[in-house]
Amino acid sequence: MDDLTHILTFCRTVETGSVTEAAKSLNLTKSVASRRLSTLEENLGVSLLKRSPRGAVATEAGELYYDRARSILDRLDSARQEVSGLGSALVGRLRVTAPRSLGDILLNKAFSAFVKENAGIDLELNLTDKQVDLIGEGYDLGIRVGQLKDSSLIGKKLTDVRPAVVASPAYLKEHGTPETPEHLKDHECIFYSNVEARSQWKFQTSHGNTQSVRVKGRLITSSGKMQVQGALDGVGVAVLPMFFVHRSLLSGDLVELLSDYTQHTMGIYALYPPSRQQSTKVRALVDHMAAYFKSEGVKCCF
């Protein structure tokens, strides 16, 4: 059986993308880390990493081995906490990813508070609007906005989010105000690129009937903040979660449209791989985030 230190060195190299960074995080010299990796590959009889001057990435075999090895290390970490009585004193590293815009607007204070309250936790937070493979990239937890799809991940809804259809007063003065969803066909719309069927906007009437409208637009972005800016600048009409636009609506910089119609409620979810289900650290962070979203200071955002 391969030494766990070799396996840990390999996993950390995959997670950091660098033998040098992995060595630093484990308080090793680069030569020791490289020797461990070479020994592991020799024992397995396969190449686990592609090395280059820019770093190291897992091969196909390496990705498969990482998934299995990371799960084992996580289980060992959970077992260590349980048997050593550290369930209430959280220790270790947590790798978390969340949308950049959501993090910038809402989550930063919540994450900071969690770190301050748990001195034994090292929180590695990646804010990105890219769709992240939680299992493949070795994350303990992901925060996502939208409608939860079927997947191998376990999800907990942290809060509901109401979408709002918005535009700037200047845009409405020039192009008119849509009074029904059907009127949106005559307007320029702003799209979020990370959703399927982004040009097909669905509404529900007060009678419960669903109406689907195909809209057009030239601004397509993966950034919620860019959608807001486009709406503020009069580019067109946007559909955004309320937390993005509530301040602009209060100030009058944006106007909510079609308030007699509703879109499907979205949610903010905490997602984690099945291997992390029993992790005390993950459960503690999920509970912390759920309490944060119920606090009075952020309720107005939804």
Short mmCIF file of C-alpha atoms in Angstrom, two decimals:
data_model
loop_
_atom_site.label_atom_id
_atom_site.label_comp_id
_atom_site.label_asym_id
_atom_site.label_seq_id
_atom_site.Cartn_x
_atom_site.Cartn_y
_atom_site.Cartn_z
CA MET A 1 0.00 0.00 0.00
CA ASP A 2 1.25 3.48 -0.84
CA ASP A 3 2.23 5.68 2.08
CA LEU A 4 -0.51 8.19 2.94
CA THR A 5 2.05 10.98 2.84
CA HIS A 6 2.66 10.19 -0.84
CA ILE A 7 -1.07 10.22 -1.53
CA LEU A 8 -1.54 13.49 0.38
CA THR A 9 1.29 15.09 -1.58
CA PHE A 10 -0.30 14.00 -4.84
CA CYS A 11 -3.75 15.33 -3.86
CA ARG A 12 -2.32 18.65 -2.75
CA THR A 13 -0.41 18.95 -6.03
CA VAL A 14 -3.61 18.43 -8.02
CA GLU A 15 -5.46 20.97 -5.87
CA THR A 16 -2.78 23.66 -6.09
CA GLY A 17 -1.70 22.89 -9.66
CA SER A 18 1.94 23.06 -8.61
CA VAL A 19 4.49 20.77 -6.98
CA THR A 20 6.13 23.84 -5.45
CA GLU A 21 2.89 25.11 -3.91
CA ALA A 22 1.98 21.64 -2.67
CA ALA A 23 5.38 21.34 -1.00
CA LYS A 24 4.96 24.73 0.67
CA SER A 25 1.51 23.85 2.02
CA LEU A 26 2.89 20.62 3.50
CA ASN A 27 6.08 22.23 4.83
CA LEU A 28 8.26 20.12 2.56
CA THR A 29 11.09 20.89 0.20
CA LYS A 30 10.20 20.63 -3.47
CA SER A 31 12.67 17.76 -3.89
CA VAL A 32 10.96 15.70 -1.19
CA ALA A 33 7.54 16.34 -2.71
CA SER A 34 8.80 15.40 -6.19
CA ARG A 35 10.36 12.21 -4.85
CA ARG A 36 7.08 11.22 -3.19
CA LEU A 37 5.19 11.80 -6.43
CA SER A 38 7.69 9.78 -8.46
CA THR A 39 7.54 6.91 -5.97
CA LEU A 40 3.74 6.89 -6.09
CA GLU A 41 3.72 6.78 -9.90
CA GLU A 42 6.33 4.00 -9.91
CA ASN A 43 4.29 1.93 -7.45
CA LEU A 44 1.10 2.38 -9.50
CA GLY A 45 2.82 1.89 -12.84
CA VAL A 46 1.07 4.89 -14.42
CA SER A 47 1.72 8.58 -14.93
CA LEU A 48 -0.50 10.62 -12.62
CA LEU A 49 0.65 14.13 -13.49
CA LYS A 50 1.59 16.18 -16.53
CA ARG A 51 4.40 18.50 -15.46
CA SER A 52 5.39 21.73 -17.22
CA PRO A 53 7.14 25.00 -16.27
CA ARG A 54 3.67 26.43 -15.60
CA GLY A 55 2.67 23.75 -13.10
CA ALA A 56 1.18 20.27 -12.91
CA VAL A 57 -2.20 18.85 -13.93
CA ALA A 58 -3.64 15.38 -13.47
CA THR A 59 -3.64 12.88 -16.30
CA GLU A 60 -6.77 10.86 -16.98
CA ALA A 61 -5.46 8.18 -14.62
CA GLY A 62 -4.49 10.89 -12.16
CA GLU A 63 -8.00 12.36 -12.12
CA LEU A 64 -9.48 8.94 -11.37
CA TYR A 65 -6.92 8.27 -8.64
CA TYR A 66 -7.44 11.76 -7.15
CA ASP A 67 -11.22 11.27 -6.84
CA ARG A 68 -10.75 8.02 -4.94
CA ALA A 69 -7.81 9.22 -2.85
CA ARG A 70 -9.44 12.52 -1.88
CA SER A 71 -12.53 10.67 -0.68
CA ILE A 72 -10.38 8.39 1.49
CA LEU A 73 -8.42 11.30 2.96
CA ASP A 74 -11.64 13.16 3.72
CA ARG A 75 -13.07 10.14 5.51
CA LEU A 76 -9.89 9.72 7.51
CA ASP A 77 -10.03 13.39 8.48
CA SER A 78 -13.64 13.04 9.65
CA ALA A 79 -12.77 9.88 11.59
CA ARG A 80 -9.83 11.60 13.25
CA GLN A 81 -12.05 14.44 14.41
CA GLU A 82 -14.68 12.08 15.79
CA VAL A 83 -12.32 9.83 17.77
CA SER A 84 -10.20 12.69 19.09
CA GLY A 85 -13.19 14.60 20.41
CA LEU A 86 -12.69 17.54 18.08
CA GLY A 87 -16.28 17.65 16.86
CA SER A 88 -16.92 20.96 18.60
CA ALA A 89 -13.48 22.44 17.94
CA LEU A 90 -13.42 22.61 14.16
CA VAL A 91 -9.99 22.19 12.60
CA GLY A 92 -8.50 21.77 9.15
CA ARG A 93 -8.97 23.16 5.67
CA LEU A 94 -12.21 23.90 3.82
CA ARG A 95 -12.18 24.52 0.07
CA VAL A 96 -15.26 26.48 -1.01
CA THR A 97 -16.35 28.02 -4.29
CA ALA A 98 -19.12 30.56 -4.90
CA PRO A 99 -20.20 32.94 -7.68
CA ARG A 100 -18.02 36.05 -7.65
CA SER A 101 -20.92 38.49 -7.83
CA LEU A 102 -22.79 36.77 -5.00
CA GLY A 103 -19.62 36.72 -2.93
CA ASP A 104 -18.87 40.39 -3.53
CA ILE A 105 -22.41 41.49 -2.69
CA LEU A 106 -23.54 39.14 0.09
CA LEU A 107 -21.18 36.40 1.20
CA ASN A 108 -17.93 38.11 2.18
CA LYS A 109 -19.10 39.05 5.67
CA ALA A 110 -20.53 35.60 6.28
CA PHE A 111 -17.28 33.87 5.36
CA SER A 112 -15.21 36.33 7.41
CA ALA A 113 -17.41 35.74 10.45
CA PHE A 114 -17.03 31.96 10.08
CA VAL A 115 -13.23 32.22 10.03
CA LYS A 116 -13.20 34.53 13.07
CA GLU A 117 -15.46 32.17 15.03
CA ASN A 118 -13.41 29.05 14.16
CA ALA A 119 -9.73 29.63 14.79
CA GLY A 120 -8.80 26.09 13.69
CA ILE A 121 -10.27 26.46 10.19
CA ASP A 122 -8.27 27.37 7.09
CA LEU A 123 -10.84 28.61 4.56
CA GLU A 124 -9.76 28.56 0.92
CA LEU A 125 -12.41 30.52 -0.99
CA ASN A 126 -12.59 30.66 -4.78
CA LEU A 127 -15.03 33.27 -6.09
CA THR A 128 -15.71 32.65 -9.77
CA ASP A 129 -18.64 32.88 -12.15
CA LYS A 130 -17.33 29.79 -13.97
CA GLN A 131 -19.23 26.53 -13.52
CA VAL A 132 -16.94 24.57 -11.19
CA ASP A 133 -16.72 20.76 -10.99
CA LEU A 134 -16.82 20.36 -7.21
CA ILE A 135 -15.76 16.72 -7.18
CA GLY A 136 -13.23 16.91 -9.98
CA GLU A 137 -11.55 20.03 -8.58
CA GLY A 138 -11.55 18.84 -5.00
CA TYR A 139 -13.96 21.31 -3.35
CA ASP A 140 -15.67 20.59 -0.05
CA LEU A 141 -18.58 22.93 -0.73
CA GLY A 142 -20.08 25.08 -3.47
CA ILE A 143 -22.61 27.91 -3.18
CA ARG A 144 -24.81 28.24 -6.27
CA VAL A 145 -27.77 30.32 -7.39
CA GLY A 146 -30.62 29.06 -9.57
CA GLN A 147 -32.80 26.01 -9.79
CA LEU A 148 -31.14 22.86 -8.50
CA LYS A 149 -30.58 20.17 -11.12
CA ASP A 150 -30.33 16.45 -10.54
CA SER A 151 -26.72 15.53 -9.88
CA SER A 152 -24.48 13.38 -7.74
CA LEU A 153 -24.12 16.30 -5.32
CA ILE A 154 -26.05 16.79 -2.11
CA GLY A 155 -27.82 20.12 -1.83
CA LYS A 156 -29.37 22.21 0.90
CA LYS A 157 -31.40 25.30 0.06
CA LEU A 158 -30.16 28.25 2.10
CA THR A 159 -32.83 30.69 0.98
CA ASP A 160 -35.34 31.47 -1.78
CA VAL A 161 -34.55 34.27 -4.20
CA ARG A 162 -37.18 36.23 -6.12
CA PRO A 163 -36.17 37.24 -9.65
CA ALA A 164 -36.97 40.78 -10.78
CA VAL A 165 -37.43 42.13 -14.32
CA VAL A 166 -35.72 45.53 -14.43
CA ALA A 167 -34.72 48.36 -16.71
CA SER A 168 -33.47 51.93 -16.29
CA PRO A 169 -35.84 54.95 -16.46
CA ALA A 170 -33.84 56.26 -19.43
CA TYR A 171 -34.31 53.02 -21.37
CA LEU A 172 -38.04 52.98 -20.65
CA LYS A 173 -38.40 56.62 -21.68
CA GLU A 174 -36.80 55.84 -25.04
CA HIS A 175 -38.33 52.43 -25.74
CA GLY A 176 -41.55 52.38 -23.74
CA THR A 177 -42.58 50.24 -20.75
CA PRO A 178 -43.61 46.61 -21.40
CA GLU A 179 -46.93 45.92 -19.69
CA THR A 180 -47.17 42.21 -20.49
CA PRO A 181 -44.51 39.54 -21.05
CA GLU A 182 -45.49 39.48 -24.73
CA HIS A 183 -44.32 43.10 -25.06
CA LEU A 184 -40.75 42.00 -24.24
CA LYS A 185 -40.43 40.69 -27.81
CA ASP A 186 -40.07 44.32 -28.91
CA HIS A 187 -37.32 45.11 -26.42
CA GLU A 188 -33.58 44.61 -26.15
CA CYS A 189 -32.81 42.12 -23.35
CA ILE A 190 -29.69 41.21 -21.41
CA PHE A 191 -28.82 37.54 -20.99
CA TYR A 192 -26.99 35.50 -18.37
CA SER A 193 -24.85 32.97 -20.21
CA ASN A 194 -24.69 30.28 -17.50
CA VAL A 195 -28.31 29.19 -17.87
CA GLU A 196 -29.92 26.98 -20.49
CA ALA A 197 -32.55 28.44 -22.85
CA ARG A 198 -31.48 31.92 -21.75
CA SER A 199 -33.57 33.63 -24.43
CA GLN A 200 -36.75 31.82 -23.33
CA TRP A 201 -38.24 33.79 -20.42
CA LYS A 202 -41.13 32.16 -18.55
CA PHE A 203 -43.77 33.98 -16.51
CA GLN A 204 -46.72 32.94 -14.41
CA THR A 205 -49.94 34.94 -14.19
CA SER A 206 -51.98 35.50 -11.05
CA HIS A 207 -54.29 32.73 -12.30
CA GLY A 208 -51.43 30.25 -12.37
CA ASN A 209 -51.04 30.11 -16.14
CA THR A 210 -47.51 29.85 -17.54
CA GLN A 211 -46.46 32.06 -20.43
CA SER A 212 -43.22 31.59 -22.32
CA VAL A 213 -41.73 34.45 -24.34
CA ARG A 214 -38.74 34.30 -26.67
CA VAL A 215 -36.76 37.50 -26.33
CA LYS A 216 -33.75 38.93 -28.16
CA GLY A 217 -30.64 40.79 -27.07
CA ARG A 218 -27.01 41.49 -27.89
CA LEU A 219 -25.41 41.55 -24.42
CA ILE A 220 -24.66 38.05 -23.08
CA THR A 221 -22.51 37.75 -19.97
CA SER A 222 -21.58 35.31 -17.21
CA SER A 223 -21.44 38.19 -14.70
CA GLY A 224 -24.47 39.28 -12.71
CA LYS A 225 -22.77 42.60 -11.99
CA MET A 226 -22.34 43.16 -15.74
CA GLN A 227 -26.05 42.50 -16.24
CA VAL A 228 -26.85 45.11 -13.61
CA GLN A 229 -24.45 47.60 -15.19
CA GLY A 230 -25.96 46.99 -18.61
CA ALA A 231 -29.44 47.67 -17.25
CA LEU A 232 -28.24 50.82 -15.46
CA ASP A 233 -26.61 52.04 -18.68
CA GLY A 234 -29.83 51.59 -20.65
CA VAL A 235 -28.67 48.63 -22.75
CA GLY A 236 -31.91 46.77 -22.17
CA VAL A 237 -34.18 44.76 -19.88
CA ALA A 238 -32.67 42.20 -17.51
CA VAL A 239 -33.97 39.47 -15.20
CA LEU A 240 -31.87 39.31 -12.05
CA PRO A 241 -32.07 37.90 -8.53
CA MET A 242 -33.39 40.54 -6.15
CA PHE A 243 -30.13 40.71 -4.17
CA PHE A 244 -28.43 42.17 -7.25
CA VAL A 245 -30.89 45.00 -7.79
CA HIS A 246 -32.71 45.87 -4.54
CA ARG A 247 -30.54 48.93 -3.84
CA SER A 248 -30.88 50.22 -7.39
CA LEU A 249 -34.65 49.78 -7.14
CA LEU A 250 -34.75 51.71 -3.86
CA SER A 251 -32.68 54.54 -5.35
CA GLY A 252 -34.79 54.69 -8.51
CA ASP A 253 -31.83 53.92 -10.78
CA LEU A 254 -33.74 50.84 -11.92
CA VAL A 255 -37.47 50.17 -12.25
CA GLU A 256 -39.11 46.80 -11.64
CA LEU A 257 -41.34 45.69 -14.53
CA LEU A 258 -44.20 43.21 -14.88
CA SER A 259 -44.78 42.97 -11.13
CA ASP A 260 -48.20 41.41 -11.81
CA TYR A 261 -46.37 38.42 -13.26
CA THR A 262 -43.93 36.13 -11.51
CA GLN A 263 -41.02 34.03 -12.62
CA HIS A 264 -40.03 30.74 -11.07
CA THR A 265 -38.43 31.35 -7.70
CA MET A 266 -34.74 30.59 -7.62
CA GLY A 267 -32.72 29.47 -4.64
CA ILE A 268 -29.27 29.82 -3.14
CA TYR A 269 -27.95 26.33 -2.46
CA ALA A 270 -25.06 24.79 -0.62
CA LEU A 271 -23.83 21.78 -2.62
CA TYR A 272 -21.28 19.20 -1.55
CA PRO A 273 -20.07 15.77 -2.68
CA PRO A 274 -21.49 12.71 -0.90
CA SER A 275 -18.05 12.05 0.58
CA ARG A 276 -18.37 15.29 2.58
CA GLN A 277 -21.83 14.54 3.98
CA GLN A 278 -20.51 13.49 7.39
CA SER A 279 -17.86 16.21 7.60
CA THR A 280 -18.29 18.26 10.77
CA LYS A 281 -16.61 21.24 9.11
CA VAL A 282 -18.91 21.22 6.09
CA ARG A 283 -22.03 20.87 8.23
CA ALA A 284 -20.87 23.74 10.44
CA LEU A 285 -20.32 26.04 7.47
CA VAL A 286 -23.65 25.11 5.86
CA ASP A 287 -25.48 25.81 9.14
CA HIS A 288 -23.59 29.10 9.47
CA MET A 289 -24.61 30.18 5.95
CA ALA A 290 -28.26 29.17 6.52
CA ALA A 291 -28.38 31.28 9.70
CA TYR A 292 -26.75 34.18 7.87
CA PHE A 293 -29.42 34.20 5.17
CA LYS A 294 -32.15 34.23 7.82
CA SER A 295 -30.64 37.25 9.58
CA GLU A 296 -32.45 40.57 9.39
CA GLY A 297 -29.52 42.30 7.74
CA VAL A 298 -29.86 40.38 4.47
CA LYS A 299 -33.56 39.48 4.30
CA CYS A 300 -34.28 42.61 2.27
CA CYS A 301 -32.12 41.24 -0.54
CA PHE A 302 -34.58 38.48 -1.37
#
